[in-house]
Short mmCIF file of C-alpha atoms in Angstrom, two decimals:
data_model
loop_
_atom_site.label_atom_id
_atom_site.label_comp_id
_atom_site.label_asym_id
_atom_site.label_seq_id
_atom_site.Cartn_x
_atom_site.Cartn_y
_atom_site.Cartn_z
CA MET A 289 -16.89 57.44 3.44
CA LEU A 290 -15.26 54.12 4.39
CA LEU A 291 -17.21 50.90 4.27
CA GLN A 292 -17.06 49.16 7.64
CA LEU A 293 -16.89 45.35 7.41
CA PRO A 294 -18.85 43.30 9.96
CA GLU A 295 -16.89 41.56 12.66
CA PHE A 296 -16.21 37.82 12.41
CA ASP A 297 -18.85 35.86 14.30
CA PRO A 298 -17.73 32.26 15.17
CA SER A 299 -21.31 31.11 15.77
CA ILE A 300 -22.33 32.04 12.23
CA ALA A 301 -19.29 30.26 10.77
CA GLU A 302 -20.07 27.09 12.68
CA GLU A 303 -23.71 27.24 11.55
CA PHE A 304 -22.63 27.07 7.90
CA GLY A 305 -20.10 24.28 8.51
CA TYR A 306 -16.90 26.32 8.62
CA ASP A 307 -14.17 26.09 11.22
CA ALA A 308 -14.43 28.99 13.63
CA VAL A 309 -10.69 28.90 14.32
CA GLN A 310 -8.99 30.80 11.54
CA GLY A 311 -5.33 29.91 10.87
CA ALA A 312 -2.78 31.49 8.58
CA SER A 313 -3.75 31.31 4.93
CA PHE A 314 -2.39 32.22 1.52
CA LEU A 315 -4.70 33.21 -1.35
CA GLY A 316 -7.65 31.87 0.63
CA VAL A 317 -6.06 28.48 1.33
CA GLN A 318 -5.19 27.56 4.88
CA LEU A 319 -1.46 26.92 5.29
CA PHE A 320 -1.55 24.43 8.14
CA ASP A 321 -4.15 22.27 9.85
CA SER A 322 -2.67 19.95 12.45
CA GLN A 323 -5.80 17.81 12.75
CA ASN A 324 -6.09 17.12 9.02
CA LEU A 325 -2.35 16.51 8.74
CA LEU A 326 -2.43 13.99 11.58
CA HIS A 327 -5.41 12.30 9.95
CA LEU A 328 -3.48 12.03 6.68
CA PHE A 329 -0.43 10.50 8.37
CA LEU A 330 -2.54 7.98 10.29
CA ARG A 331 -4.49 6.89 7.22
CA PHE A 332 -1.39 6.76 5.02
CA GLY A 333 0.52 4.68 7.57
CA PHE A 334 -2.39 2.29 8.02
CA ASN A 335 -2.82 1.83 4.26
CA LEU A 336 0.93 1.30 3.84
CA LEU A 337 0.94 -1.33 6.60
CA ALA A 338 -2.04 -3.22 5.17
CA SER A 339 -0.54 -3.17 1.66
CA TRP A 340 2.87 -4.28 2.94
CA ILE A 341 1.34 -7.27 4.77
CA ILE A 342 -0.43 -8.36 1.57
CA VAL A 343 2.62 -7.91 -0.65
CA GLN A 344 5.29 -9.23 1.74
CA PHE A 345 3.56 -12.19 3.37
CA LEU A 346 0.97 -13.24 0.78
CA TYR A 347 2.31 -12.29 -2.65
CA TYR A 348 6.11 -12.16 -2.43
CA ARG A 349 6.55 -15.29 -0.32
CA LYS A 350 5.05 -17.35 -3.14
CA GLY A 351 5.71 -15.24 -6.24
CA GLY A 352 9.19 -13.95 -5.39
CA ARG A 353 9.21 -11.15 -7.99
CA LYS A 354 10.93 -8.03 -6.68
CA ASP A 355 9.85 -5.92 -9.67
CA TYR A 356 6.17 -6.33 -8.81
CA TYR A 357 6.93 -5.88 -5.10
CA LEU A 358 8.05 -2.33 -5.84
CA THR A 359 5.19 -1.76 -8.26
CA PHE A 360 2.51 -2.83 -5.78
CA MET A 361 3.87 -0.67 -2.95
CA MET A 362 4.10 2.37 -5.22
CA PHE A 363 0.57 1.77 -6.50
CA ALA A 364 -0.72 1.45 -2.93
CA SER A 365 0.82 4.76 -1.85
CA ALA A 366 0.05 6.77 -5.00
CA MET A 367 -3.54 5.56 -5.28
CA PHE A 368 -4.24 6.24 -1.60
CA LEU A 369 -2.93 9.81 -1.77
CA LEU A 370 -4.86 10.45 -4.98
CA ILE A 371 -8.14 9.18 -3.52
CA PHE A 372 -7.66 10.69 -0.06
CA LEU A 373 -6.73 14.18 -1.22
CA MET A 374 -9.38 14.31 -3.95
CA GLU A 375 -12.02 13.38 -1.38
CA SER A 376 -11.67 16.93 -0.07
CA VAL A 377 -13.17 18.17 -3.36
CA LYS A 378 -16.04 15.65 -3.24
CA LEU A 379 -14.67 12.96 -5.52
CA GLN A 380 -17.61 11.27 -7.21
CA ILE A 381 -18.00 7.49 -7.31
CA GLY A 382 -17.96 7.50 -11.13
CA LEU A 383 -14.52 9.07 -11.21
CA THR A 384 -13.34 6.60 -8.58
CA LEU A 385 -14.45 3.64 -10.68
CA GLY A 386 -12.87 5.26 -13.73
CA LEU A 387 -9.52 5.52 -11.97
CA PHE A 388 -9.88 1.92 -10.81
CA ALA A 389 -10.46 0.77 -14.38
CA ILE A 390 -7.59 2.81 -15.83
CA PHE A 391 -5.04 1.49 -13.37
CA GLY A 392 -6.48 -2.02 -13.45
CA VAL A 393 -6.14 -2.65 -17.21
CA ILE A 394 -2.57 -1.40 -17.50
CA ARG A 395 -0.32 -3.38 -19.82
CA TYR A 396 3.38 -2.77 -19.45
CA ARG A 397 5.52 -2.21 -22.53
CA THR A 398 7.74 -5.27 -22.16
CA GLU A 399 5.16 -7.88 -21.17
CA THR A 400 1.54 -8.52 -20.34
CA VAL A 401 0.91 -8.57 -16.60
CA PRO A 402 0.43 -12.22 -15.48
CA VAL A 403 -2.94 -13.23 -14.05
CA ARG A 404 -1.71 -13.58 -10.46
CA GLU A 405 0.08 -10.23 -10.53
CA MET A 406 -2.95 -8.55 -12.11
CA THR A 407 -5.17 -10.00 -9.37
CA TYR A 408 -2.91 -8.65 -6.65
CA LEU A 409 -2.81 -5.30 -8.44
CA PHE A 410 -6.61 -5.15 -8.22
CA VAL A 411 -6.41 -6.07 -4.53
CA ILE A 412 -3.85 -3.35 -3.80
CA ILE A 413 -5.94 -0.75 -5.63
CA THR A 414 -9.04 -1.90 -3.74
CA VAL A 415 -7.27 -1.55 -0.39
CA ALA A 416 -6.08 1.96 -1.29
CA VAL A 417 -9.56 3.02 -2.44
CA ILE A 418 -11.18 1.65 0.73
CA ASN A 419 -8.68 3.34 3.03
CA GLY A 420 -8.79 6.58 1.06
CA LEU A 421 -12.57 6.96 0.71
CA ALA A 422 -13.88 5.48 3.96
CA LEU A 423 -13.72 8.74 5.91
CA ASN A 424 -17.10 8.46 7.59
CA ILE A 425 -16.60 5.12 9.35
CA THR A 426 -14.84 4.33 12.60
CA TYR A 427 -11.24 3.15 12.75
CA ALA A 428 -12.50 -0.16 14.14
CA GLU A 429 -14.62 -0.76 11.03
CA LEU A 430 -11.73 0.22 8.78
CA ILE A 431 -9.35 -2.20 10.54
CA VAL A 432 -11.90 -5.02 10.39
CA ALA A 433 -12.48 -4.43 6.65
CA ASN A 434 -8.75 -4.66 5.92
CA LEU A 435 -8.31 -7.70 8.16
CA LEU A 436 -11.19 -9.50 6.43
CA LEU A 437 -9.59 -8.93 3.02
CA ILE A 438 -6.15 -10.05 4.25
CA ALA A 439 -7.64 -13.14 5.90
CA LEU A 440 -9.52 -14.07 2.72
CA ILE A 441 -6.35 -13.83 0.62
CA ALA A 442 -4.39 -15.85 3.19
CA VAL A 443 -7.01 -18.63 3.19
CA LEU A 444 -7.14 -18.79 -0.61
CA GLU A 445 -3.34 -18.88 -0.85
CA TYR A 446 -3.24 -21.67 1.74
CA LEU A 447 -5.84 -23.73 -0.14
CA HIS A 448 -3.85 -23.37 -3.36
CA LYS A 449 -0.38 -23.94 -1.93
CA GLY A 450 0.22 -27.00 -4.08
CA ASN A 451 2.65 -27.29 -6.97
CA ARG A 452 3.07 -24.11 -8.95
CA THR A 453 2.98 -24.30 -12.73
CA SER A 454 4.29 -22.18 -15.56
CA VAL A 455 3.82 -22.15 -19.31
CA LYS A 456 6.48 -22.48 -21.98
CA LEU A 457 5.99 -21.95 -25.71
CA VAL A 458 8.00 -24.51 -27.68
CA CYS A 459 8.73 -24.73 -31.40
CA TYR A 460 8.64 -28.52 -31.81
CA ASP A 461 10.35 -30.32 -34.70
CA ARG A 462 8.98 -33.86 -34.43
CA ILE A 463 5.50 -33.29 -35.77
CA GLU A 464 4.84 -37.02 -36.08
CA ASN A 465 4.23 -36.92 -32.31
CA ILE A 466 1.54 -34.21 -32.38
CA VAL A 467 -1.30 -36.55 -33.39
CA PRO A 468 -3.70 -37.53 -30.56
CA GLU A 469 -2.65 -41.20 -30.75
CA ARG A 470 0.94 -40.32 -29.80
CA ARG A 471 0.24 -37.82 -27.05
CA GLU A 472 2.09 -39.88 -24.45
CA ASP A 473 5.14 -40.08 -26.73
CA LEU A 474 4.97 -36.31 -27.22
CA ILE A 475 4.88 -35.62 -23.47
CA ALA A 476 7.70 -38.10 -22.81
CA ASP A 477 9.88 -36.51 -25.50
CA LEU A 478 9.25 -32.99 -24.23
CA LYS A 479 9.91 -34.06 -20.66
CA LYS A 480 13.24 -35.62 -21.64
CA ARG A 481 14.38 -32.65 -23.75
CA LEU A 482 13.16 -29.88 -21.43
CA GLY A 483 13.96 -31.59 -18.14
CA VAL A 484 10.69 -30.57 -16.46
CA GLU A 485 7.58 -32.33 -15.16
CA ILE A 486 4.90 -31.67 -17.79
CA THR A 487 1.23 -31.54 -16.80
CA ASP A 488 -0.41 -30.51 -20.08
CA VAL A 489 0.35 -29.73 -23.73
CA GLU A 490 -1.63 -27.84 -26.37
CA ILE A 491 -0.89 -27.99 -30.09
CA GLY A 492 -0.88 -24.64 -31.87
CA HIS A 493 0.24 -23.55 -35.35
CA VAL A 494 1.65 -26.39 -37.52
CA ASP A 495 4.06 -25.73 -40.41
CA PHE A 496 4.29 -28.86 -42.57
CA LEU A 497 6.78 -27.19 -44.91
CA LYS A 498 9.29 -26.81 -42.07
CA ASP A 499 8.14 -29.89 -40.14
CA SER A 500 7.51 -27.85 -36.97
CA ALA A 501 4.68 -26.93 -34.67
CA PHE A 502 4.15 -24.52 -31.80
CA ILE A 503 3.26 -26.28 -28.56
CA LYS A 504 2.13 -24.68 -25.33
CA VAL A 505 3.70 -26.70 -22.52
CA THR A 506 2.41 -26.44 -18.95
CA TYR A 507 4.94 -27.75 -16.44
CA VAL A 508 5.55 -27.89 -12.70
CA LEU A 509 7.94 -25.31 -11.27
CA PRO A 510 10.64 -26.79 -9.03
CA VAL A 511 10.38 -25.82 -5.36
CA GLY A 512 11.96 -22.42 -4.75
CA ASP A 513 12.08 -21.40 -8.42
CA LYS A 514 10.55 -18.11 -9.49
CA VAL A 515 7.99 -17.84 -12.25
CA PRO A 516 9.93 -17.14 -15.51
CA THR A 517 9.10 -13.89 -17.28
CA ILE A 518 10.45 -14.79 -20.73
CA GLU A 519 8.51 -17.97 -21.51
CA SER A 520 6.22 -16.59 -24.21
CA ILE A 521 8.92 -14.69 -26.15
CA THR A 522 9.86 -16.45 -29.41
CA ARG A 523 11.70 -13.71 -31.32
CA ALA A 524 14.79 -11.77 -30.38
CA LYS A 525 13.19 -8.45 -31.29
CA ASP A 526 10.44 -9.09 -28.72
CA PHE A 527 12.96 -9.27 -25.89
CA ASN A 528 13.53 -6.10 -23.90
CA GLU A 529 15.57 -6.17 -20.71
#
C-alpha cells in the first residue's frame, strides 16, 4: 500500500509565513530568488557608495593614506555582507556588538592604528552595520540616516581644518636644556635641528650616564604633507616595511 502525500496548498504555506511560489532547490535550499538577490545588490551598492563618500571626500582628502583607503573600503564591504547575510539566520544583537568590538580593537602587526584612522574605522563599521541590519525600515529612512552621519563628519572635519600636527620621538643629547627654566631654549634648539614648527614637547626617560633623554615632540605638518607612519620607531628591529 503506497502512502499518498497531500497536495501542496499555497494558502497554508502563506499562513505560516512561507513563500507560496516554489523555485528550484538543492538539498532543501532554494537556488535562486530574484527579489532577494536584487535587494542584496541594492543594499550593497548603497553601502559601498556611502562608505566611498566618507573615505574619499572626508578621510582621504585630509589624511592622504592609500593603505587605509583600501582597508576601509574592504572593511565596509566585508562587514556589510557578513551582517546582511547573517540576518537571514536571525543574527542576535549580542553577536553584532561582539563583531563590532572584535573588528574595532584590531592592532596591526607593524604599527598601532592612529587615533584618526581608528575613529574612521569605527565609522565605517557603524555604516556597514546600519545598512546591513536595518531591513525593516524604509529606504528613505536609511538614506537619511547615512546622510546625517556623513553631514556630521563633514561638519566636524570643517571645524577642525586648521593646522595638522604629528608627533616625533627624539633621543636628545643636550640634557642641560630639559629643565623647566630652559624650555624655550629646548624648543628653539629642536626647531633649528629638526626644521619644523614645534607646538609642544614632553620629557620622557632621562639617561644621565649617556647624557641623553627621550623627548616627545609635537610639531605642525607642512601643508600637503602626509602624516608620517614611522615617527615612534626608535630601533631598527622595530621597522617592518
